[in-house]
Amino acid sequence: MKLIVLGSGTSTGVPRIGNDWGECDPAEPRNRRTRVSIIVESDEGSRLLVDTSPDLRNQLLANDISSIDGVFWTHDHADHCHGIDDLRPLRFGRGGPIAGFASSETCRRLRNRFGYVFSGQHGYPTIVQLNTLEMLRIHAGFSVEAVEMPHGPITSTAYRFEADDKSIGYATDFAEITDDMVELFEDIDILVTDCLRREPHPTHAHLGMALELAKRCGAGRTVLSHLDKSMDYAALSEEVPANILVGYDGLELVA
């Protein structure tokens, strides 16, 4: 089972517009971060996409990905869904729409904003058949589990994907570790976690919280993601334990 980190940056990316690199060294390619999204891939080649970031087109091109077997959303904030139109080329040549999944509330919000994606219009076909997560257990050969995480005034969905006796977890945009999260990610092989910055933040995990989640879950390897311009790749890599990896765009790991 493979993890591909399509994007590893916060909502403004790194650098910010204005060529603002903050504390990140612009000479280090792994500091150039697009907005967060991942692919999980089974040994049989089935692929699931999590989130449709505004940078999705370039991410799919950079990683030579031209097909997926499903898309999952964590929540409807712009940096996680505003690349939704880039799913259109993935719909070409298919016998039907792409299967999509999200919590009931995220489904409602996505339908309100992107109705044409889920129902088609003006002769264009439906791009995604959107489903709630309540009844989902298996999709495209993956076992899928999910829980909701506190993210300021809303929640973000955490996912655990299992295939080939391996597991990959995704927890982005959370500000508190809950018992449900710890249970979901227990003994996970690879955990990708929110890690905005070193200092606490009202709606995101900071470095201490990300490390705490990894420890409480007993994660085999942990990838830090959703990183802002204060998180220089080299400096942060020296700061964290050996089983904690600083995420970067294009990182691939096999569970």
mmCIF file of C-alpha atoms in Angstrom, residues 95-198:
data_model
loop_
_atom_site.group_PDB
_atom_site.id
_atom_site.type_symbol
_atom_site.label_atom_id
_atom_site.label_comp_id
_atom_site.label_asym_id
_atom_site.label_seq_id
_atom_site.Cartn_x
_atom_site.Cartn_y
_atom_site.Cartn_z
ATOM 1 C CA GLY A 95 -18.759 4.657 -17.846
ATOM 2 C CA GLY A 96 -20.161 6.768 -15.018
ATOM 3 C CA PRO A 97 -19.304 9.433 -12.453
ATOM 4 C CA ILE A 98 -16.468 9.130 -9.951
ATOM 5 C CA ALA A 99 -17.558 7.867 -6.538
ATOM 6 C CA GLY A 100 -17.234 10.590 -3.910
ATOM 7 C CA PHE A 101 -17.608 10.466 -0.130
ATOM 8 C CA ALA A 102 -17.837 12.935 2.750
ATOM 9 C CA SER A 103 -19.679 13.496 6.014
ATOM 10 C CA SER A 104 -23.351 14.472 5.768
ATOM 11 C CA GLU A 105 -22.606 18.117 6.555
ATOM 12 C CA THR A 106 -19.705 18.319 4.117
ATOM 13 C CA CYS A 107 -21.899 16.728 1.429
ATOM 14 C CA ARG A 108 -24.549 19.372 2.036
ATOM 15 C CA ARG A 109 -22.060 22.213 1.808
ATOM 16 C CA LEU A 110 -20.368 20.836 -1.315
ATOM 17 C CA ARG A 111 -23.702 20.356 -3.095
ATOM 18 C CA ASN A 112 -24.691 23.950 -2.306
ATOM 19 C CA ARG A 113 -21.509 25.342 -3.851
ATOM 20 C CA PHE A 114 -20.711 22.886 -6.653
ATOM 21 C CA GLY A 115 -24.080 21.559 -7.755
ATOM 22 C CA TYR A 116 -22.972 21.041 -11.371
ATOM 23 C CA VAL A 117 -20.298 18.571 -10.223
ATOM 24 C CA PHE A 118 -22.876 16.293 -8.605
ATOM 25 C CA SER A 119 -25.849 16.622 -10.974
ATOM 26 C CA GLY A 120 -24.453 17.809 -14.302
ATOM 27 C CA GLN A 121 -25.890 20.699 -16.301
ATOM 28 C CA HIS A 122 -26.319 22.036 -19.851
ATOM 29 C CA GLY A 123 -25.600 18.643 -21.359
ATOM 30 C CA TYR A 124 -22.453 18.036 -19.293
ATOM 31 C CA PRO A 125 -22.484 14.759 -17.333
ATOM 32 C CA THR A 126 -22.307 14.347 -13.590
ATOM 33 C CA ILE A 127 -18.660 14.321 -12.532
ATOM 34 C CA VAL A 128 -18.999 12.839 -9.030
ATOM 35 C CA GLN A 129 -21.696 10.680 -7.460
ATOM 36 C CA LEU A 130 -21.567 12.051 -3.917
ATOM 37 C CA ASN A 131 -22.346 9.738 -0.995
ATOM 38 C CA THR A 132 -22.361 10.172 2.760
ATOM 39 C CA LEU A 133 -19.996 8.089 4.852
ATOM 40 C CA GLU A 134 -22.587 6.549 7.170
ATOM 41 C CA MET A 135 -22.961 3.252 5.283
ATOM 42 C CA LEU A 136 -19.482 3.063 3.731
ATOM 43 C CA ARG A 137 -17.261 0.206 4.844
ATOM 44 C CA ILE A 138 -15.368 -0.912 1.721
ATOM 45 C CA HIS A 139 -14.575 0.904 -1.534
ATOM 46 C CA ALA A 140 -12.332 -0.163 -4.443
ATOM 47 C CA GLY A 141 -10.774 -2.869 -2.278
ATOM 48 C CA PHE A 142 -10.023 -0.522 0.614
ATOM 49 C CA SER A 143 -11.524 -0.826 4.068
ATOM 50 C CA VAL A 144 -12.497 2.715 5.128
ATOM 51 C CA GLU A 145 -13.196 4.060 8.617
ATOM 52 C CA ALA A 146 -13.804 7.686 9.599
ATOM 53 C CA VAL A 147 -14.420 9.927 12.602
ATOM 54 C CA GLU A 148 -15.066 13.637 12.998
ATOM 55 C CA MET A 149 -12.384 15.903 14.511
ATOM 56 C CA PRO A 150 -12.803 19.350 16.142
ATOM 57 C CA HIS A 151 -11.754 22.113 13.725
ATOM 58 C CA GLY A 152 -12.809 25.427 15.216
ATOM 59 C CA PRO A 153 -16.557 25.944 14.673
ATOM 60 C CA ILE A 154 -16.846 22.923 12.332
ATOM 61 C CA THR A 155 -15.434 19.413 12.129
ATOM 62 C CA SER A 156 -13.001 17.764 9.744
ATOM 63 C CA THR A 157 -13.172 14.073 8.869
ATOM 64 C CA ALA A 158 -10.283 11.777 9.760
ATOM 65 C CA TYR A 159 -9.824 8.658 7.618
ATOM 66 C CA ARG A 160 -8.226 5.254 8.044
ATOM 67 C CA PHE A 161 -7.657 3.274 4.842
ATOM 68 C CA GLU A 162 -6.637 -0.385 4.927
ATOM 69 C CA ALA A 163 -5.606 -2.697 2.094
ATOM 70 C CA ASP A 164 -3.113 -5.526 1.669
ATOM 71 C CA ASP A 165 -2.934 -5.882 5.483
ATOM 72 C CA LYS A 166 -1.518 -2.350 5.768
ATOM 73 C CA SER A 167 -3.020 0.934 6.966
ATOM 74 C CA ILE A 168 -2.700 4.640 6.186
ATOM 75 C CA GLY A 169 -4.390 7.339 8.250
ATOM 76 C CA TYR A 170 -5.132 10.962 7.411
ATOM 77 C CA ALA A 171 -5.851 13.623 10.027
ATOM 78 C CA THR A 172 -5.716 17.174 8.751
ATOM 79 C CA ASP A 173 -7.264 20.337 10.211
ATOM 80 C CA PHE A 174 -7.881 19.454 13.857
ATOM 81 C CA ALA A 175 -7.287 21.410 17.053
ATOM 82 C CA GLU A 176 -7.877 18.735 19.681
ATOM 83 C CA ILE A 177 -7.049 15.053 20.071
ATOM 84 C CA THR A 178 -10.148 13.013 20.886
ATOM 85 C CA ASP A 179 -10.494 9.432 22.108
ATOM 86 C CA ASP A 180 -12.224 8.579 18.821
ATOM 87 C CA MET A 181 -9.165 9.743 16.891
ATOM 88 C CA VAL A 182 -6.795 7.689 19.029
ATOM 89 C CA GLU A 183 -8.988 4.611 18.590
ATOM 90 C CA LEU A 184 -9.273 5.139 14.814
ATOM 91 C CA PHE A 185 -5.506 5.387 14.350
ATOM 92 C CA GLU A 186 -4.426 2.711 16.829
ATOM 93 C CA ASP A 187 -1.292 0.930 15.541
ATOM 94 C CA ILE A 188 -1.552 2.660 12.155
ATOM 95 C CA ASP A 189 1.335 1.922 9.782
ATOM 96 C CA ILE A 190 1.528 5.449 8.349
ATOM 97 C CA LEU A 191 -0.185 8.498 9.850
ATOM 98 C CA VAL A 192 -0.363 11.825 8.014
ATOM 99 C CA THR A 193 -1.130 14.578 10.504
ATOM 100 C CA ASP A 194 -1.879 18.264 10.623
ATOM 101 C CA CYS A 195 1.146 20.249 11.908
ATOM 102 C CA LEU A 196 0.691 23.905 11.054
ATOM 103 C CA ARG A 197 3.465 25.439 13.163
ATOM 104 C CA ARG A 198 5.305 25.113 16.485
#
